[in-house]
Amino acid sequence: MRRTILKTLLAAPAAIALPRFAFAQAAPEKSKLTIAVGGKNLFYYLPLTIAEQLGYFKAEGLEVEIPDFAGGSKALQALVGGSADVVSGAYEHTINMQAKNQPIESIVLQGRAPQIVLAVSTKTMPGYKSIADLKGKKIGVTAPGSSTAMMASYVLAKGGLKPSDVSFIGVGASSGAITAVKSGQVDAIANLDPVITMLQRDNLIKVISDTRTLKDTQAVYGGPMPAAVLYVHNKFVQENPATCQALANAMVHALRWLQKAGPSEIVKTVPESYLLGDRSLYLAAWEKVREAMSPDGLMPEAGPPTALRVLQTFEESLKTKQIDLSKTYTNAFAKKAAAKYA
């Protein structure tokens, strides 16, 4: 009888009303994870917060802890030091770490535009005219070595200055950054929203380079520039493929949600502290960066070459290194996740 039933089921699959993805994927090899991030309140990392707040990680069988650091370079240090399993951070770090023979790999893309803005202080540099004016000045970044410092270094290089021609000062990604500008501790700042929009509201800065939209990103970098990703050690990918798939599923689920979410839904979902005391301004800032969010978690083919070219502009050590970009990211997990949440 069992054989007869089995033959019937195999011969007539169309007659069986099985739901899509009825067969569950393998359980995560590592269900408890630490995801390091530098500046969690920023829109740059909003997909991470959405996945956490809406329970998407839990739905994939993951229990995550997300310590927040002052900047992306600090989050990277946590991964290298072993206190974090995963980092939500800038894609550029995967290239820099390969050059140091410490391979890490992106498994899902969060942002398709960096959203970083370089601006000068209207208080300490009211007469600013060109990049050359920044020589010898203090530039506030989330943390030295982070994506904000990389973006500023690239803009400086295009203007004829070296990173060593300025002083990079870590100011974080929240109220500390705003205070640094207000008090005159820095002459310029490379940061993200909602911080930048709040500084603009009070006429504290003059924007000189902006990557919040796809058009502006193309103008600054000359190509698509990947932003935040989830990255891990290459060995982690090899040993924990089901865990990586679960992470990608949660993030793509969040990205899909963000494509449809209205302003009120965003405000209800993020922690109150993210609003920095001004709900309307937070939403205004969100509208400026909405299109920067990846719709599907997939790394664009032209993205990694752009990132490498940009880094080689000001990173002397990278100019002589052979970088295999295919080892800095994989779209395998995001493709499966995108199909699941299509």
XYZ file of C-alpha atoms in Angstrom:
342
model
C 0.000 0.000 0.000
C 2.826 2.414 0.890
C 4.523 1.800 -2.462
C 1.287 2.412 -4.330
C 0.712 5.717 -2.534
C 4.317 6.801 -3.151
C 4.092 6.001 -6.896
C 0.862 7.999 -7.117
C 2.440 11.006 -5.424
C 5.510 10.941 -7.666
C 3.538 10.444 -10.854
C 1.082 13.260 -10.284
C 2.836 16.170 -8.529
C 0.536 18.727 -10.140
C -2.380 17.265 -8.250
C -0.743 17.958 -4.915
C -1.393 21.467 -3.612
C 1.940 21.968 -1.897
C 2.792 25.578 -0.973
C 5.836 27.245 -2.465
C 9.008 26.452 -0.506
C 7.212 23.724 1.411
C 10.519 21.951 1.885
C 12.452 23.887 4.497
C 16.114 24.731 3.954
C 18.761 23.226 6.172
C 18.892 24.530 9.735
C 21.663 27.071 10.426
C 24.908 25.428 11.518
C 25.436 28.331 13.933
C 22.190 29.728 15.305
C 23.638 32.228 17.803
C 25.515 35.037 16.101
C 27.102 38.380 16.900
C 26.750 40.961 14.117
C 29.023 43.964 14.633
C 27.994 47.321 13.179
C 29.402 50.838 13.316
C 26.655 53.465 13.569
C 23.518 51.344 13.683
C 21.180 54.366 13.768
C 22.259 55.469 10.286
C 20.086 54.803 7.238
C 23.169 53.078 5.811
C 22.348 50.171 8.131
C 18.558 50.473 8.192
C 17.950 47.036 6.594
C 19.807 45.462 9.521
C 17.560 47.218 12.040
C 14.422 46.256 10.101
C 15.448 42.594 10.015
C 16.064 42.705 13.757
C 12.991 44.687 14.781
C 10.529 42.725 12.638
C 11.859 39.356 13.752
C 13.243 38.272 10.387
C 16.404 36.824 11.919
C 14.349 34.803 14.391
C 12.119 33.569 11.577
C 15.236 32.098 9.956
C 16.244 30.301 13.145
C 18.871 32.836 14.185
C 19.450 34.473 17.538
C 21.522 37.588 16.927
C 23.277 40.087 19.143
C 24.184 43.389 17.464
C 26.829 45.443 19.301
C 27.128 48.984 17.941
C 30.564 50.537 17.458
C 31.654 54.102 16.703
C 32.455 53.278 13.073
C 32.902 50.525 10.522
C 36.623 50.093 11.161
C 35.837 49.257 14.795
C 33.249 46.685 13.712
C 35.848 45.132 11.411
C 38.270 44.906 14.323
C 35.646 42.930 16.245
C 35.472 40.389 13.418
C 39.252 40.119 13.140
C 39.576 39.820 16.905
C 36.979 37.059 17.088
C 34.333 38.858 19.158
C 31.946 39.040 16.167
C 30.868 36.417 13.635
C 29.492 38.832 11.057
C 29.841 42.526 10.236
C 27.284 44.842 8.746
C 29.699 47.229 7.109
C 31.169 48.777 3.979
C 32.009 46.493 1.072
C 35.394 48.230 0.632
C 36.722 46.408 3.694
C 36.610 43.096 1.807
C 39.100 44.490 -0.707
C 41.420 45.996 1.882
C 41.458 42.809 3.933
C 42.274 40.618 0.920
C 45.291 42.842 0.334
C 46.350 41.985 3.892
C 45.875 38.246 3.296
C 42.892 38.131 5.636
C 40.075 37.175 3.229
C 36.535 38.219 4.074
C 33.500 38.015 1.832
C 30.214 39.857 1.314
C 27.159 37.572 1.351
C 24.360 40.122 0.816
C 24.208 43.761 -0.268
C 22.221 46.286 1.770
C 22.924 49.524 -0.086
C 23.598 50.388 -3.730
C 24.741 53.957 -2.984
C 27.098 54.948 -0.125
C 24.873 57.771 1.218
C 27.999 59.492 2.560
C 28.220 63.273 2.390
C 31.341 65.398 2.703
C 30.626 68.914 3.913
C 32.544 71.856 5.351
C 31.660 73.757 8.487
C 30.081 77.140 7.869
C 31.480 78.186 11.247
C 35.179 77.425 10.757
C 35.343 77.551 6.941
C 32.900 80.274 5.825
C 35.142 81.191 2.889
C 35.573 77.673 1.483
C 36.140 77.624 -2.292
C 37.876 74.367 -3.251
C 39.252 71.049 -1.953
C 42.656 72.685 -1.626
C 41.230 74.736 1.259
C 40.981 71.551 3.337
C 44.740 71.098 3.576
C 45.776 71.025 7.219
C 42.164 70.918 8.406
C 40.331 68.500 10.705
C 37.714 66.280 9.087
C 35.224 64.486 11.311
C 34.497 60.875 10.289
C 32.582 58.114 12.038
C 35.943 56.485 12.822
C 39.348 56.639 11.108
C 39.587 53.869 8.516
C 35.821 53.621 8.084
C 33.873 54.121 4.866
C 33.351 57.801 5.709
C 37.120 58.301 5.857
C 37.514 56.383 2.586
C 34.956 58.551 0.824
C 36.607 61.731 2.108
C 40.036 60.425 1.066
C 38.775 59.790 -2.463
C 37.283 63.275 -2.813
C 40.517 64.759 -1.461
C 42.555 62.741 -3.961
C 40.417 63.994 -6.853
C 41.144 67.504 -5.614
C 44.895 66.963 -5.438
C 45.276 66.235 -1.706
C 46.508 63.138 0.123
C 44.814 61.687 3.236
C 47.932 62.732 5.154
C 47.241 66.367 4.236
C 44.331 66.414 6.713
C 43.565 65.073 10.169
C 40.732 62.554 10.446
C 38.882 62.799 13.761
C 36.476 60.098 14.945
C 33.150 61.719 15.890
C 30.748 58.773 15.670
C 27.457 58.680 13.807
C 24.957 60.361 16.087
C 24.716 63.357 18.404
C 28.484 63.374 18.919
C 29.001 64.170 15.254
C 26.558 67.053 15.421
C 28.235 68.430 18.526
C 31.673 68.215 16.893
C 30.500 70.505 14.084
C 28.557 72.888 16.317
C 31.473 73.363 18.700
C 34.035 73.860 15.958
C 36.026 70.730 16.854
C 36.160 69.859 13.144
C 36.386 71.951 9.985
C 34.585 69.456 7.771
C 32.622 66.260 8.196
C 32.028 63.048 6.269
C 28.918 61.417 7.653
C 25.478 60.115 6.750
C 21.791 60.698 7.346
C 20.024 61.551 9.519
C 23.090 63.407 10.878
C 23.770 65.328 7.639
C 20.175 66.494 7.151
C 20.089 67.775 10.730
C 23.275 69.759 10.219
C 21.874 71.177 6.971
C 18.680 72.234 8.713
C 20.663 74.428 11.079
C 22.894 75.788 8.287
C 25.951 74.370 10.021
C 27.465 72.828 6.906
C 27.980 73.372 3.193
C 27.816 70.139 1.175
C 30.694 69.661 -1.273
C 30.239 65.998 -2.241
C 27.081 63.896 -1.964
C 26.412 60.178 -2.597
C 22.878 59.816 -1.259
C 21.300 59.166 -4.660
C 22.244 56.890 -7.545
C 22.784 59.881 -9.829
C 25.084 61.649 -7.369
C 26.972 58.412 -6.673
C 27.599 57.965 -10.397
C 28.846 61.550 -10.604
C 31.268 61.140 -7.695
C 32.612 57.650 -8.414
C 32.045 57.244 -12.139
C 30.171 53.994 -11.661
C 27.924 52.041 -9.264
C 29.444 51.998 -5.777
C 28.280 49.258 -3.382
C 27.694 50.377 0.183
C 26.777 48.322 3.257
C 26.936 44.546 3.082
C 27.010 41.653 5.515
C 30.525 40.245 5.392
C 32.185 37.281 7.082
C 35.443 35.346 6.943
C 35.692 33.199 3.810
C 36.115 30.182 6.075
C 32.798 30.988 7.755
C 31.036 30.815 4.382
C 32.573 27.428 3.645
C 31.719 25.977 7.053
C 28.302 27.599 7.566
C 26.438 27.802 4.234
C 22.995 27.316 5.802
C 23.726 30.069 8.329
C 24.795 32.410 5.520
C 21.603 31.571 3.650
C 19.526 32.366 6.740
C 21.294 35.723 7.118
C 20.725 36.572 3.455
C 17.067 35.545 3.702
C 16.499 37.861 6.662
C 18.220 40.790 5.004
C 16.476 40.407 1.641
C 13.173 40.103 3.501
C 13.965 43.452 5.149
C 14.959 45.018 1.829
C 11.687 43.911 0.265
C 9.782 45.396 3.201
C 11.591 48.713 2.780
C 10.596 48.886 -0.892
C 6.941 49.060 0.115
C 6.997 50.631 3.580
C 5.441 54.032 4.149
C 6.967 56.779 6.344
C 4.739 55.957 9.320
C 5.778 52.305 9.175
C 9.445 53.254 9.211
C 9.011 55.480 12.268
C 7.026 52.828 14.130
C 9.666 50.192 13.467
C 12.953 51.923 14.330
C 13.930 52.703 17.938
C 12.909 56.154 19.172
C 16.572 57.110 19.661
C 17.149 56.896 15.890
C 14.925 59.936 15.347
C 17.354 62.207 17.230
C 14.423 64.112 18.645
C 12.925 65.163 15.301
C 10.517 62.767 13.613
C 9.691 64.980 10.621
C 13.353 65.631 9.870
C 14.131 61.932 10.125
C 11.473 61.196 7.521
C 12.719 64.002 5.282
C 16.189 62.464 5.457
C 14.747 59.040 4.647
C 13.242 60.322 1.411
C 16.696 61.497 0.321
C 18.245 58.033 0.676
C 15.338 55.682 -0.072
C 16.599 54.736 -3.545
C 20.014 53.926 -2.119
C 18.622 50.732 -0.591
C 19.242 47.570 -2.581
C 15.966 46.080 -3.854
C 17.209 42.492 -3.851
C 20.509 42.101 -1.977
C 22.458 41.382 -5.163
C 25.884 42.886 -5.810
C 25.921 44.640 -9.225
C 28.615 43.293 -11.534
C 30.197 46.703 -12.047
C 30.180 47.561 -8.326
C 33.349 45.779 -7.113
C 35.552 47.130 -9.952
C 34.383 50.655 -9.105
C 35.221 50.140 -5.437
C 38.692 48.807 -6.255
C 39.420 51.699 -8.614
C 38.305 54.201 -5.977
C 40.465 52.644 -3.253
C 43.514 52.530 -5.512
C 43.197 56.290 -5.961
C 44.384 56.958 -2.422
C 45.532 53.584 -0.987
C 49.163 53.264 -2.068
C 49.399 49.644 -0.883
C 46.562 48.603 -3.199
C 48.165 49.983 -6.353
C 50.632 47.079 -6.490
C 48.353 44.313 -5.160
C 46.613 41.730 -7.302
C 43.030 41.651 -6.013
C 40.662 38.845 -6.996
C 37.303 40.602 -6.753
C 35.410 37.329 -7.262
C 36.575 36.301 -3.808
C 35.286 39.466 -2.123
C 31.591 38.687 -2.588
C 29.057 36.046 -3.564
C 25.540 36.488 -4.924
C 24.628 32.823 -4.378
C 22.774 33.395 -1.112
C 21.052 36.614 -2.192
C 19.779 34.959 -5.381
C 18.059 32.208 -3.404
C 16.701 34.746 -0.922
C 15.445 37.008 -3.708
C 13.584 34.062 -5.254
C 12.033 33.269 -1.888
C 10.762 36.800 -1.353
C 9.942 37.669 -4.963
